CSV table of C-alpha atoms and ligand atoms in Angstrom, one decimal:
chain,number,residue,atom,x,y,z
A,1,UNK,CA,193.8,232.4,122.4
A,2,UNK,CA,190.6,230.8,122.0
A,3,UNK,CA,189.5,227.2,123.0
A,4,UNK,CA,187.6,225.0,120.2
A,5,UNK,CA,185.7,222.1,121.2
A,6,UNK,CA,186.3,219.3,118.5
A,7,UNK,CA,186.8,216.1,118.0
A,8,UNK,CA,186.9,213.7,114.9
A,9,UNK,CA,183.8,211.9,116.3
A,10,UNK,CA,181.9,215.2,114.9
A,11,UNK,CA,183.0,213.4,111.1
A,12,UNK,CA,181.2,210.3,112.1
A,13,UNK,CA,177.5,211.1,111.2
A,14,UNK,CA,177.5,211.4,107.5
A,15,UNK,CA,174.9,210.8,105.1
A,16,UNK,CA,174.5,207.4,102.8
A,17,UNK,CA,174.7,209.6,99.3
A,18,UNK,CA,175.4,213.1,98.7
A,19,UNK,CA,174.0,215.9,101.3
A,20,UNK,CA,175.2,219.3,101.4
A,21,UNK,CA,175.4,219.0,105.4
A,22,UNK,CA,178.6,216.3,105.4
A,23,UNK,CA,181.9,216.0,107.2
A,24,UNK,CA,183.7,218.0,105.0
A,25,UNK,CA,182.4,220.9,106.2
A,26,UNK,CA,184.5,220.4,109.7
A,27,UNK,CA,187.3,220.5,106.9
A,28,UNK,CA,187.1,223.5,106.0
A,29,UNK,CA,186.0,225.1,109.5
A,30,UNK,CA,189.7,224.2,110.4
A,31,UNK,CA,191.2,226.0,107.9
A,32,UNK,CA,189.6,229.0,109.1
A,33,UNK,CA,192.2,228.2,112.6
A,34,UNK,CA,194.9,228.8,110.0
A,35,UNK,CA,196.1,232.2,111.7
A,36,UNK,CA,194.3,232.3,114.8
A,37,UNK,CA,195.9,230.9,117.8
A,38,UNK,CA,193.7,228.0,119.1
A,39,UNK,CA,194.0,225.6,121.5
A,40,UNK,CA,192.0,222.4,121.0
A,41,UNK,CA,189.9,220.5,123.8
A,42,UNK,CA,187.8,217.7,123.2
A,43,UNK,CA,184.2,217.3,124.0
A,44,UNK,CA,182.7,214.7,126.2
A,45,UNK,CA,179.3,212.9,125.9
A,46,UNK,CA,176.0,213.7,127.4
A,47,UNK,CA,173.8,211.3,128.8
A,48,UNK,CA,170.6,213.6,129.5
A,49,UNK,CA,169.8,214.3,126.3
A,50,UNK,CA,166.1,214.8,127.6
A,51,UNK,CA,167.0,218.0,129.5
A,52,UNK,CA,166.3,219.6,126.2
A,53,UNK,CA,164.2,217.1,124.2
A,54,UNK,CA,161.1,214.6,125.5
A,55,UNK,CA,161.9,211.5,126.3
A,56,UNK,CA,160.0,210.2,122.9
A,57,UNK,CA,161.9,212.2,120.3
A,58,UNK,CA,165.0,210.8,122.2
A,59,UNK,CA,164.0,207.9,121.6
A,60,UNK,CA,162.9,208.1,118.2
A,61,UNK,CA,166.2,209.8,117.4
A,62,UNK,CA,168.1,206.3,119.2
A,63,UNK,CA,165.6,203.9,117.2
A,64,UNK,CA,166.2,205.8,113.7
A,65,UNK,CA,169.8,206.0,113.6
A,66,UNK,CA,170.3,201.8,115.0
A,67,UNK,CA,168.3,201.3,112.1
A,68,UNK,CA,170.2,203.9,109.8
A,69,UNK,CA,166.8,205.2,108.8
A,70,UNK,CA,166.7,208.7,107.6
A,71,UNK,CA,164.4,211.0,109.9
A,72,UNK,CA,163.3,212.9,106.8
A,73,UNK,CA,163.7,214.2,103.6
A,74,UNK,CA,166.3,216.6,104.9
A,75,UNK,CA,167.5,215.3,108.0
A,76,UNK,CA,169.6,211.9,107.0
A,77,UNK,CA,171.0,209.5,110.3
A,78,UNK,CA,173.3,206.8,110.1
A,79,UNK,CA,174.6,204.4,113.2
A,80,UNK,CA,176.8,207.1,114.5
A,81,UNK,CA,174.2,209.6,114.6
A,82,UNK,CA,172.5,209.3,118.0
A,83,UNK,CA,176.3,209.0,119.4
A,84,UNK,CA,177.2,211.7,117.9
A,85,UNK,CA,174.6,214.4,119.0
A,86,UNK,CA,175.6,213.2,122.4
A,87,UNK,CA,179.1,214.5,122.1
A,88,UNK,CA,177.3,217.7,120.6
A,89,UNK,CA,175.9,218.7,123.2
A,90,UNK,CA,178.7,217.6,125.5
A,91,UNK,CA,180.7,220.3,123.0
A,92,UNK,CA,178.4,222.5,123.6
A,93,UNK,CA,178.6,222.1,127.4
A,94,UNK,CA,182.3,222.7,127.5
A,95,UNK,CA,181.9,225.8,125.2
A,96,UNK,CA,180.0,227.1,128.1
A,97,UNK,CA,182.5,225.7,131.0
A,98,UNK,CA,185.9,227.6,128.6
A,99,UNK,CA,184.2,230.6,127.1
A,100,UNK,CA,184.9,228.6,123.9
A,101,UNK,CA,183.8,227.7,120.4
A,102,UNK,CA,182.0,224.2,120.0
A,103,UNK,CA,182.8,223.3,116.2
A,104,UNK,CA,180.3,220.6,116.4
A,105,UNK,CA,178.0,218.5,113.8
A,106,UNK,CA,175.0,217.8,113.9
A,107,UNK,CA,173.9,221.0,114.2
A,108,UNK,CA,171.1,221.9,116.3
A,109,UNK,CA,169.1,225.0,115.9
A,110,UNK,CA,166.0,223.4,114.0
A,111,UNK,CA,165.5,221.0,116.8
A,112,UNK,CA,162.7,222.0,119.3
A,113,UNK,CA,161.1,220.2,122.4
A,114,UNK,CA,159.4,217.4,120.3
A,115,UNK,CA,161.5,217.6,117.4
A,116,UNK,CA,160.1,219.7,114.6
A,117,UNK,CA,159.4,223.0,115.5
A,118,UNK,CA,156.6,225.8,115.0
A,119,UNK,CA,155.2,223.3,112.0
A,120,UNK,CA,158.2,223.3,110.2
A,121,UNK,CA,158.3,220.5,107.6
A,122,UNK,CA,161.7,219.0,108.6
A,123,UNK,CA,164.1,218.6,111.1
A,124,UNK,CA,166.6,220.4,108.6
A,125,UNK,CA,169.9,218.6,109.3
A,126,UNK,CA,169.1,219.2,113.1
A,127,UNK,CA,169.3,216.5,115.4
A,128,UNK,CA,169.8,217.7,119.3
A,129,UNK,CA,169.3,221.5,120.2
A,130,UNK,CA,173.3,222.1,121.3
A,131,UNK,CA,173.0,225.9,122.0
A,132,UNK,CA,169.9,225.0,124.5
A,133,UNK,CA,171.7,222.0,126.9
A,134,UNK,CA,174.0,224.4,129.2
A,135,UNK,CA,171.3,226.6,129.6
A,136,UNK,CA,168.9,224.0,130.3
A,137,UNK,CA,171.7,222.1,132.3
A,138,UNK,CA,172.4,224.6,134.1
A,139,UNK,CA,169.5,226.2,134.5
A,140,UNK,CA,170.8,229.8,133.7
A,141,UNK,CA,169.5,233.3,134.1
A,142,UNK,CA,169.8,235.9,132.1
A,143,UNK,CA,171.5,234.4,128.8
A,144,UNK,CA,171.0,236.2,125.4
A,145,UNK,CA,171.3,234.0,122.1
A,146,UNK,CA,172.2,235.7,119.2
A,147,UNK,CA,171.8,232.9,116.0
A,148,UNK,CA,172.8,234.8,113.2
A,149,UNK,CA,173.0,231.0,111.0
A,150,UNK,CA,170.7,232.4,107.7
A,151,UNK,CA,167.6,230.5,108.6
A,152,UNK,CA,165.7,231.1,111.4
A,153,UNK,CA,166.7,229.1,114.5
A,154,UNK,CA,162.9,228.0,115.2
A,155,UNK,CA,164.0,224.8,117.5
A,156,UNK,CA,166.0,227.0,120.0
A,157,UNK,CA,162.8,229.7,119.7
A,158,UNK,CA,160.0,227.3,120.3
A,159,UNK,CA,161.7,225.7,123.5
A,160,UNK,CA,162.7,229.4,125.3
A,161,UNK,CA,159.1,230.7,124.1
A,162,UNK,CA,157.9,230.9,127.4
A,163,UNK,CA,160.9,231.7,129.3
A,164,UNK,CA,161.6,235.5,130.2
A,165,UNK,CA,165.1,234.5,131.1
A,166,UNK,CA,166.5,234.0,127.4
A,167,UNK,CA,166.4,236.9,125.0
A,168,UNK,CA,166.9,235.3,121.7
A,169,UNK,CA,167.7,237.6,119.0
A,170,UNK,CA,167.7,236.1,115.5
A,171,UNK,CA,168.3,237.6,112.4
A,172,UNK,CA,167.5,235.2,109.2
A,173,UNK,CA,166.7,235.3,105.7
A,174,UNK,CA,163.3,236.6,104.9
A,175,UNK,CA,161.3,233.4,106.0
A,176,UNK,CA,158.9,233.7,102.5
A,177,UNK,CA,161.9,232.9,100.5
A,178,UNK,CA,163.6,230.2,102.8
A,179,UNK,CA,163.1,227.1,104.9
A,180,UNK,CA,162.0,226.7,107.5
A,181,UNK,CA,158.7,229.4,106.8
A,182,UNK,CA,158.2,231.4,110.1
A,183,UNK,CA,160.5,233.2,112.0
A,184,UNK,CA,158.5,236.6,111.9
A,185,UNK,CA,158.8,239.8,113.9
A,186,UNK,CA,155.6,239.5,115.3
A,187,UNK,CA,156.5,236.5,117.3
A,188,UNK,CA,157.9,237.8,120.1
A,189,UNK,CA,157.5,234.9,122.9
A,190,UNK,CA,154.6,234.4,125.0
A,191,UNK,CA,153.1,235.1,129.2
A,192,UNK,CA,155.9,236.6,131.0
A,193,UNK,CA,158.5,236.0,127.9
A,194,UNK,CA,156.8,238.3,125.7
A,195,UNK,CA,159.2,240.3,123.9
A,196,UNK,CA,162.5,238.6,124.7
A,197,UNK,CA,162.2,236.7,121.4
A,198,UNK,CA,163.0,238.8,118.2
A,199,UNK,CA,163.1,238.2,114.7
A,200,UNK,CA,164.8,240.7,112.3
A,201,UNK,CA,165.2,240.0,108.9
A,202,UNK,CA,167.3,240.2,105.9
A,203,UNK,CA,165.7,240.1,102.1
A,204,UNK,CA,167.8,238.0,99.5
A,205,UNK,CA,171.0,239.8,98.2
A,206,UNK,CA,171.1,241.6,101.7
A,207,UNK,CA,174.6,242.4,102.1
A,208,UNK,CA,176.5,243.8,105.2
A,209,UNK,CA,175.0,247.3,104.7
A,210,UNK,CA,171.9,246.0,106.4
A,211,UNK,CA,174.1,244.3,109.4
A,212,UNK,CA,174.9,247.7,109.7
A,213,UNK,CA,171.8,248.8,110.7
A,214,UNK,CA,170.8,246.3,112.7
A,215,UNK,CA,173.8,245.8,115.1
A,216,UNK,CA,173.3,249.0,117.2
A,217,UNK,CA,170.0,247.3,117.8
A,218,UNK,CA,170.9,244.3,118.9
A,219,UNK,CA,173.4,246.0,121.4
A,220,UNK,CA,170.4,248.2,122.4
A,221,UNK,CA,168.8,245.2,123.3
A,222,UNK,CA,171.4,243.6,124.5
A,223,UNK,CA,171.9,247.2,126.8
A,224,UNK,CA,168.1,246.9,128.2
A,225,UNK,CA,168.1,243.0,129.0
A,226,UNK,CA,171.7,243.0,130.8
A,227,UNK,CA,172.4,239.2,130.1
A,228,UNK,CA,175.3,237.9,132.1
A,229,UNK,CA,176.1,235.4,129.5
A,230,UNK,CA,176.1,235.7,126.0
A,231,UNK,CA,175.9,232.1,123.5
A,232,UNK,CA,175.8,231.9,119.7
A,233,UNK,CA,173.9,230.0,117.5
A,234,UNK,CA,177.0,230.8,115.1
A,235,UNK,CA,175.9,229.9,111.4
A,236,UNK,CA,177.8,230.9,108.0
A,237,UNK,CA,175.3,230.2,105.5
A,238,UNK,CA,174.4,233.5,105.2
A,239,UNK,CA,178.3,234.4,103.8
A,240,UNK,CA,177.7,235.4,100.3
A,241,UNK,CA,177.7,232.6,97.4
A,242,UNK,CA,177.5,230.0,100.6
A,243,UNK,CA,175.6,228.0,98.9
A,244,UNK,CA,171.9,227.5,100.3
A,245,UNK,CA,170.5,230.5,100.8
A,246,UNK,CA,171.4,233.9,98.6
A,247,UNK,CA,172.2,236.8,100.7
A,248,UNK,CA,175.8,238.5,100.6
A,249,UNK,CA,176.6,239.2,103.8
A,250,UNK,CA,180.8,239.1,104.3
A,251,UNK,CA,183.6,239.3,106.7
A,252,UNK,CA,182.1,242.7,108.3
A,253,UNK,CA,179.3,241.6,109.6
A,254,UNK,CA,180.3,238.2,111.1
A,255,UNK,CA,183.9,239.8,112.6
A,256,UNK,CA,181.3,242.8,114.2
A,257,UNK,CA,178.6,239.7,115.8
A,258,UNK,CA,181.4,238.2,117.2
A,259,UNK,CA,183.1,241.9,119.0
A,260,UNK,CA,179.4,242.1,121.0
A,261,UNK,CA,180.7,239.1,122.9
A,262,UNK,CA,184.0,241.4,124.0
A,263,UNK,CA,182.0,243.2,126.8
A,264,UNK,CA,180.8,239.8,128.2
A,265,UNK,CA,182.7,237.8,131.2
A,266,UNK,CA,180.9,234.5,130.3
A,267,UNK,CA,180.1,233.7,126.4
A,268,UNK,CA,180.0,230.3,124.1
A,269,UNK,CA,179.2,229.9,120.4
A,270,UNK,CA,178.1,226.4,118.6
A,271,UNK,CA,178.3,226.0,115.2
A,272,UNK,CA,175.4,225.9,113.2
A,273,UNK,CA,174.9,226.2,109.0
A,274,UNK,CA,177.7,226.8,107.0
A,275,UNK,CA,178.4,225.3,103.5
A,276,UNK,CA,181.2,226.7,101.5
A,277,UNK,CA,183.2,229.7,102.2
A,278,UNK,CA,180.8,230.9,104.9
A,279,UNK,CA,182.7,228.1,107.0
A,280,UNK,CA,186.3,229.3,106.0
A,281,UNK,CA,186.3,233.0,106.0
A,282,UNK,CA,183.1,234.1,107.7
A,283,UNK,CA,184.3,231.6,110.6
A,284,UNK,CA,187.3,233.3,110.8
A,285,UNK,CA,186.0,236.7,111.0
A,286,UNK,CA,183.9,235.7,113.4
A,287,UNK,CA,186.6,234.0,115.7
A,288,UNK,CA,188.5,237.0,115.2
A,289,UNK,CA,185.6,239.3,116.7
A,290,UNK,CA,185.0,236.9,119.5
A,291,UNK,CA,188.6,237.2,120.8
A,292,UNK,CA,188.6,240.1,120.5
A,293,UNK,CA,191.7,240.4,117.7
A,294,UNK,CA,191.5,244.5,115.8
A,295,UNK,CA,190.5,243.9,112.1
A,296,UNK,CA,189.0,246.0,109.5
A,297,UNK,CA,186.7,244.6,107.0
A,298,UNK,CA,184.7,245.8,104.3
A,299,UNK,CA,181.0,246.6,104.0
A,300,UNK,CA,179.8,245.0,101.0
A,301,UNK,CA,176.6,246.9,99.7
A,302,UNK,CA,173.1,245.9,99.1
A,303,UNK,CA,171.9,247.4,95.6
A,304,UNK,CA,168.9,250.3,96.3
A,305,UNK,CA,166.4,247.8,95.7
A,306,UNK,CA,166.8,245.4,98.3
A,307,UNK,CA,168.5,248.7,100.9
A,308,UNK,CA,165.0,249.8,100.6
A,309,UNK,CA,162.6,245.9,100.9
A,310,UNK,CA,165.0,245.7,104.3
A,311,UNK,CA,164.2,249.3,105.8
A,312,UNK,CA,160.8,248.8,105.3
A,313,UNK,CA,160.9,245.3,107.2
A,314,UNK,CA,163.1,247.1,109.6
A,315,UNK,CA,160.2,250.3,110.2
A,316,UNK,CA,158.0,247.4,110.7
A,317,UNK,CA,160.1,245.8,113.4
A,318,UNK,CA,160.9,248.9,115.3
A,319,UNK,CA,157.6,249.2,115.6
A,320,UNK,CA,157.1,245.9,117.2
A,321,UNK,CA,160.7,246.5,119.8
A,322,UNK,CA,159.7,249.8,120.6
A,323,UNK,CA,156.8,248.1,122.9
A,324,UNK,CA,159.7,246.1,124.7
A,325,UNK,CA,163.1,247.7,124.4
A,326,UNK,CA,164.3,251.3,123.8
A,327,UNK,CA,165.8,251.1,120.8
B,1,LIG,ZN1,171.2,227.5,108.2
């Protein structure tokens, strides 16, 4: 049995015309509950948003969306918006409290400190940084992220930059081919956080083949830091023909992310990306693995071509962990 955080409230931000990030997507995240057993709890809302944000991107974020004023080319806001981040991050919250999965919108991993993050040129759909607020809340020690949503989570990165506590392992889309442009392995967190941040990557057409490789180490990692509690940035987008980005990666992979978490006493995952089928059978897979349910999937096989552009990214970032972990 595992406990989703949700409420209908999550349908009311939703863009003026046509935007690939809309409240159908919650739709089709609950038909991936179809055969899981799941009991339903409903967030409540925040008030501190500025635990994880200033005070003026708050602010900003309040003023845009009473005056239904887009905050950029991606990242659309209506009068629910503001509202509706609140109860984000209060899903996120009680994700933490139940060891549960916040199915939340707006998603959040784009958002850093002030907003954009690391220069990137939009918000992209993010308006509050969910998977930050209980640790931020809370204060917490010891917590690993793992976002494995196809683009790189560069809000969550730039606001644990500096903190050794958080190990934040992210595995995206080759950043020269996608938004939001950075998210390389050389970027490893700065002053006494140096090396708890890293950045692997997957080239386009990447299938589960490569999640292969790089889930013994993570769980090396993973062995070396110790975290006490684990959270997701949990994003589908990556599930192949998704939609917005173009790798292949399937059931395998997402059902395996989500058995790390098995070994873990406290854990949460908020839901990030995820446009099409990503959201119904990636989701599921990944639910499945998180509970801990015994499933066999299928690895579904980069061709040699892009097998060999992601071994070469993965010498290169060996290279890099091998200063900080012993993988
Ligand atoms: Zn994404």
């Amino acid at each position: 049995m595992i406990t989703i955080i949700y409420d209908d409230i999550y349908k009311y931000h939703a863009p003026k015309r046509y935007h690939v990030e809309n409240p159908t997507r919650i739709d089709y995240s609950l038909s991936a509950f179809a055969d899981i057993k799941v009991k339903i709890e409903k967030p409540v809302k925040v008030s501190d948003p500025q635990i994880v944000h200033s005070e003026e991107y708050v602010k900003l974020v309040e003023k845009f969306s009473n005056m239904e004023e887009d905050l950029d080319a991606d990242t659309y806001v209506n009068r629910y918006t503001y509202e509706t981040a609140l109860y984000a991050l209060g899903g996120a919250l009680r994700a933490f409290e139940v060891n549960g999965f916040a199915l939340v919108r707006p998603p959040g991993h784009h958002a850093g400190t002030y907003g954009r993050a690391f220069g990137a040129p939009t918000l992209g759909f993010c308006i509050f940084n969910n998977v930050a607020y209980p640790i931020k809340k809370f204060g917490l020690k010891r917590v690993a992220i793992i976002d494995f949503d196809v683009h790189y989570g560069n809000g969550t990165q730039e606001i644990f930059y500096e903190d050794p506590e958080v190990l934040h392992i992210d595995i995206h889309q080759d950043p020269r081919t996608i938004y939001p442009g950075t998210g390389y392995p050389d970027m490893v967190g700065r002053g006494e956080a140096e090396g708890t941040k890293v950045n692997l990557l997957i080239p386009p057409l990447g299938g589960d083949d490569l999640y292969e490789e790089l889930l013994p180490i993570i769980q090396s990692i993973l062995d070396d830091f110790k975290p006490t509690i684990l959270a997701y940035s949990a994003g589908f987008d990556a599930y192949k023909g998704d939609g917005l980005a173009s790798t292949n990666i399937t059931e395998y992979s997402f059902y395996n992310l989500g058995r790390i978490s098995n070994s873990f006493v406290r854990k949460y995952a908020v839901l990030e990306g995820g446009y099409g089928d990503g959201l119904r059978k990636g989701l599921k897979a990944f639910l499945e693995g998180f509970s801990g349910i015994d499933k066999e999937y299928k690895v579904y096989r980069s061709n040699d071509s892009v097998k060999s552009r992601f071994m070469n990214y993965l010498g290169e970032e060996k290279n890099i962990l091998r200063k900080y972990w012993s993988i």
